């Protein structure tokens, strides 16, 4: 975006872009915002070049090692999975919209990726227990909030009024 001509994701026209993680990643890269190493694969679209091994996933020659994150292409779908390598016990963690004080669950015997749609597979970025949500990014400004990561124990930390603690 040029000064005085910001790109507005909230306008009616680009709303579909806002709801498609593939489009968001592409747009972020176009404007120079770093995104994790990732690949996109549509299991229903007859895509080719998918290689699955117990320690990694590869799409068209791009390898993503476990642990990796699997995000549905639709940003309206909050069911995000993290797959772990056998060297740390394997299994997967499922992150979901908060239900009471729970935001994730671990499945020690589930290591198979989903094959029911389009997904982004990206490297897992360790955050030492924090989850960062970025709201806006500009040339000299960014606004974000952090919270306890749902990957730790799946429990939501709340303040005395019942709101999720953010810092």
mmCIF file of C-alpha atoms in Angstrom:
data_model
loop_
_atom_site.group_PDB
_atom_site.id
_atom_site.type_symbol
_atom_site.label_atom_id
_atom_site.label_comp_id
_atom_site.label_asym_id
_atom_site.label_seq_id
_atom_site.Cartn_x
_atom_site.Cartn_y
_atom_site.Cartn_z
ATOM 1 C CA UNK A 1 0.000 0.000 0.000
ATOM 2 C CA UNK A 2 1.206 3.500 -0.816
ATOM 3 C CA UNK A 3 1.061 6.282 1.782
ATOM 4 C CA UNK A 4 -2.416 7.747 1.815
ATOM 5 C CA UNK A 5 -3.786 4.672 -0.004
ATOM 6 C CA UNK A 6 -4.004 1.920 2.621
ATOM 7 C CA UNK A 7 -5.274 -1.536 1.747
ATOM 8 C CA UNK A 8 -8.526 -2.080 3.641
ATOM 9 C CA UNK A 9 -9.380 -5.711 4.432
ATOM 10 C CA UNK A 10 -12.728 -4.719 5.966
ATOM 11 C CA UNK A 11 -14.220 -3.384 2.737
ATOM 12 C CA UNK A 12 -16.991 -5.511 1.263
ATOM 13 C CA UNK A 13 -14.992 -6.373 -1.883
ATOM 14 C CA UNK A 14 -11.922 -7.970 -0.286
ATOM 15 C CA UNK A 15 -13.924 -9.720 2.472
ATOM 16 C CA UNK A 16 -13.430 -13.090 0.753
ATOM 17 C CA UNK A 17 -9.673 -12.440 0.861
ATOM 18 C CA UNK A 18 -9.889 -11.875 4.600
ATOM 19 C CA UNK A 19 -11.570 -15.261 5.066
ATOM 20 C CA UNK A 20 -9.057 -17.245 2.999
ATOM 21 C CA UNK A 21 -5.777 -17.935 4.797
ATOM 22 C CA UNK A 22 -4.072 -18.695 1.466
ATOM 23 C CA UNK A 23 -4.942 -15.217 0.172
ATOM 24 C CA UNK A 24 -3.871 -13.588 3.449
ATOM 25 C CA UNK A 25 -0.457 -15.315 3.373
ATOM 26 C CA UNK A 26 -0.004 -14.285 -0.255
ATOM 27 C CA UNK A 27 -0.986 -10.672 0.474
ATOM 28 C CA UNK A 28 1.332 -10.497 3.493
ATOM 29 C CA UNK A 29 4.240 -11.746 1.379
ATOM 30 C CA UNK A 30 3.413 -9.208 -1.368
ATOM 31 C CA UNK A 31 3.735 -6.330 1.088
ATOM 32 C CA UNK A 32 6.901 -7.682 2.714
ATOM 33 C CA UNK A 33 5.515 -9.150 5.940
ATOM 34 C CA UNK A 34 7.303 -12.352 6.947
ATOM 35 C CA UNK A 35 5.207 -15.516 7.250
ATOM 36 C CA UNK A 36 6.307 -18.960 8.457
ATOM 37 C CA UNK A 37 7.687 -21.415 5.914
ATOM 38 C CA UNK A 38 4.599 -23.128 4.548
ATOM 39 C CA UNK A 39 2.969 -25.117 1.767
ATOM 40 C CA UNK A 40 -0.632 -25.294 0.608
ATOM 41 C CA UNK A 41 -2.346 -28.516 -0.397
ATOM 42 C CA UNK A 42 -5.925 -29.139 -1.537
ATOM 43 C CA UNK A 43 -6.741 -32.789 -0.868
ATOM 44 C CA UNK A 44 -10.011 -32.547 -2.817
ATOM 45 C CA UNK A 45 -8.615 -30.601 -5.759
ATOM 46 C CA UNK A 46 -6.605 -33.475 -7.159
ATOM 47 C CA UNK A 47 -3.321 -31.893 -6.166
ATOM 48 C CA UNK A 48 -0.074 -33.701 -6.896
ATOM 49 C CA UNK A 49 3.294 -33.775 -5.245
ATOM 50 C CA UNK A 50 2.275 -34.657 -1.646
ATOM 51 C CA UNK A 51 4.769 -36.860 0.204
ATOM 52 C CA UNK A 52 4.037 -37.954 3.783
ATOM 53 C CA UNK A 53 6.610 -39.448 6.120
ATOM 54 C CA UNK A 54 6.532 -39.943 9.874
ATOM 55 C CA UNK A 55 8.852 -36.941 10.406
ATOM 56 C CA UNK A 56 7.756 -34.551 7.660
ATOM 57 C CA UNK A 57 5.345 -33.547 4.924
ATOM 58 C CA UNK A 58 6.496 -32.438 1.484
ATOM 59 C CA UNK A 59 4.538 -30.653 -1.248
ATOM 60 C CA UNK A 60 6.098 -30.126 -4.674
ATOM 61 C CA UNK A 61 9.603 -30.460 -3.237
ATOM 62 C CA UNK A 62 9.094 -28.147 -0.231
ATOM 63 C CA UNK A 63 9.578 -30.055 3.033
ATOM 64 C CA UNK A 64 7.940 -29.073 6.326
ATOM 65 C CA UNK A 65 9.391 -31.031 9.250
ATOM 66 C CA UNK A 66 7.374 -32.056 12.286
ATOM 67 C CA UNK A 67 6.270 -30.502 14.437
ATOM 68 C CA UNK A 68 4.142 -28.695 11.891
ATOM 69 C CA UNK A 69 0.846 -26.832 12.007
ATOM 70 C CA UNK A 70 -2.132 -27.727 9.807
ATOM 71 C CA UNK A 71 -4.579 -24.844 9.234
ATOM 72 C CA UNK A 72 -7.770 -25.075 7.185
ATOM 73 C CA UNK A 73 -7.702 -22.668 4.218
ATOM 74 C CA UNK A 74 -10.879 -21.060 5.543
ATOM 75 C CA UNK A 75 -10.111 -18.558 8.305
ATOM 76 C CA UNK A 76 -13.601 -19.197 9.655
ATOM 77 C CA UNK A 77 -12.476 -22.717 10.620
ATOM 78 C CA UNK A 78 -10.578 -22.531 13.912
ATOM 79 C CA UNK A 79 -9.817 -26.262 14.098
ATOM 80 C CA UNK A 80 -6.033 -26.125 13.833
ATOM 81 C CA UNK A 81 -3.898 -29.236 14.382
ATOM 82 C CA UNK A 82 -0.244 -29.580 15.350
ATOM 83 C CA UNK A 83 1.514 -32.849 14.466
ATOM 84 C CA UNK A 84 4.537 -34.029 16.470
ATOM 85 C CA UNK A 85 7.398 -36.313 15.339
ATOM 86 C CA UNK A 86 7.875 -39.786 16.836
ATOM 87 C CA UNK A 87 11.134 -38.581 18.449
ATOM 88 C CA UNK A 88 9.061 -36.580 20.977
ATOM 89 C CA UNK A 89 6.250 -39.130 21.303
ATOM 90 C CA UNK A 90 4.213 -38.346 18.175
ATOM 91 C CA UNK A 91 0.510 -37.606 18.282
ATOM 92 C CA UNK A 92 -1.265 -34.355 17.608
ATOM 93 C CA UNK A 93 -2.782 -31.421 19.413
ATOM 94 C CA UNK A 94 -6.090 -29.980 18.271
ATOM 95 C CA UNK A 95 -6.721 -26.289 18.850
ATOM 96 C CA UNK A 96 -10.287 -25.015 18.701
ATOM 97 C CA UNK A 97 -12.516 -22.116 19.696
ATOM 98 C CA UNK A 98 -12.654 -21.891 23.470
ATOM 99 C CA UNK A 99 -15.223 -24.114 25.160
ATOM 100 C CA UNK A 100 -15.461 -22.884 28.735
ATOM 101 C CA UNK A 101 -11.849 -22.823 29.901
ATOM 102 C CA UNK A 102 -10.527 -25.297 27.314
ATOM 103 C CA UNK A 103 -8.885 -24.382 23.997
ATOM 104 C CA UNK A 104 -6.989 -27.531 22.942
ATOM 105 C CA UNK A 105 -6.707 -31.286 23.446
ATOM 106 C CA UNK A 106 -3.847 -33.732 22.868
ATOM 107 C CA UNK A 107 -4.363 -36.980 20.939
ATOM 108 C CA UNK A 108 -1.317 -39.232 21.511
ATOM 109 C CA UNK A 109 -2.408 -41.834 18.930
ATOM 110 C CA UNK A 110 -3.488 -39.519 16.092
ATOM 111 C CA UNK A 111 -0.680 -38.606 13.693
ATOM 112 C CA UNK A 112 -2.494 -38.675 10.345
ATOM 113 C CA UNK A 113 -3.210 -35.352 8.635
ATOM 114 C CA UNK A 114 -6.732 -34.489 7.536
ATOM 115 C CA UNK A 115 -7.615 -35.106 3.891
ATOM 116 C CA UNK A 116 -11.016 -33.455 3.630
ATOM 117 C CA UNK A 117 -10.154 -30.098 2.068
ATOM 118 C CA UNK A 118 -7.517 -27.429 1.494
ATOM 119 C CA UNK A 119 -4.926 -26.825 4.208
ATOM 120 C CA UNK A 120 -1.868 -24.734 4.909
ATOM 121 C CA UNK A 121 0.986 -26.722 6.459
ATOM 122 C CA UNK A 122 3.553 -24.539 8.171
ATOM 123 C CA UNK A 123 6.564 -24.923 10.394
ATOM 124 C CA UNK A 124 5.771 -24.821 14.093
ATOM 125 C CA UNK A 125 7.306 -21.737 15.664
ATOM 126 C CA UNK A 126 8.153 -22.256 19.355
ATOM 127 C CA UNK A 127 7.008 -19.292 21.420
ATOM 128 C CA UNK A 128 7.985 -20.266 24.970
ATOM 129 C CA UNK A 129 4.366 -20.406 26.083
ATOM 130 C CA UNK A 130 2.899 -17.294 24.443
ATOM 131 C CA UNK A 131 0.510 -16.979 21.523
ATOM 132 C CA UNK A 132 0.710 -13.682 19.617
ATOM 133 C CA UNK A 133 -2.233 -12.194 17.754
ATOM 134 C CA UNK A 134 -1.266 -9.376 15.395
ATOM 135 C CA UNK A 135 -4.058 -6.914 14.644
ATOM 136 C CA UNK A 136 -2.333 -4.357 12.426
ATOM 137 C CA UNK A 137 1.038 -3.865 10.761
ATOM 138 C CA UNK A 138 2.375 -0.665 9.217
ATOM 139 C CA UNK A 139 5.756 0.639 8.085
ATOM 140 C CA UNK A 140 6.550 1.993 11.560
ATOM 141 C CA UNK A 141 3.774 0.546 13.694
ATOM 142 C CA UNK A 142 2.320 -2.797 14.721
ATOM 143 C CA UNK A 143 -0.268 -3.729 17.314
ATOM 144 C CA UNK A 144 -0.495 -7.191 18.830
ATOM 145 C CA UNK A 145 -1.647 -8.951 21.982
ATOM 146 C CA UNK A 146 -0.237 -12.062 23.603
ATOM 147 C CA UNK A 147 -1.915 -14.745 25.669
ATOM 148 C CA UNK A 148 -0.915 -18.060 27.182
ATOM 149 C CA UNK A 149 -0.505 -20.459 24.268
ATOM 150 C CA UNK A 150 -3.244 -23.086 23.897
ATOM 151 C CA UNK A 151 -0.489 -25.579 23.035
ATOM 152 C CA UNK A 152 0.768 -25.621 26.647
ATOM 153 C CA UNK A 153 -2.055 -27.352 28.491
ATOM 154 C CA UNK A 154 -5.227 -26.244 26.712
ATOM 155 C CA UNK A 155 -6.460 -24.262 29.725
ATOM 156 C CA UNK A 156 -7.610 -20.671 29.287
ATOM 157 C CA UNK A 157 -6.392 -18.165 31.916
ATOM 158 C CA UNK A 158 -9.119 -15.682 32.852
ATOM 159 C CA UNK A 159 -9.147 -12.467 34.899
ATOM 160 C CA UNK A 160 -11.607 -11.911 37.794
ATOM 161 C CA UNK A 161 -14.262 -10.624 35.358
ATOM 162 C CA UNK A 162 -14.022 -13.822 33.257
ATOM 163 C CA UNK A 163 -12.158 -12.385 30.256
ATOM 164 C CA UNK A 164 -9.138 -14.156 28.813
ATOM 165 C CA UNK A 165 -5.913 -12.652 30.169
ATOM 166 C CA UNK A 166 -3.914 -10.911 27.451
ATOM 167 C CA UNK A 167 -0.658 -9.011 27.765
#
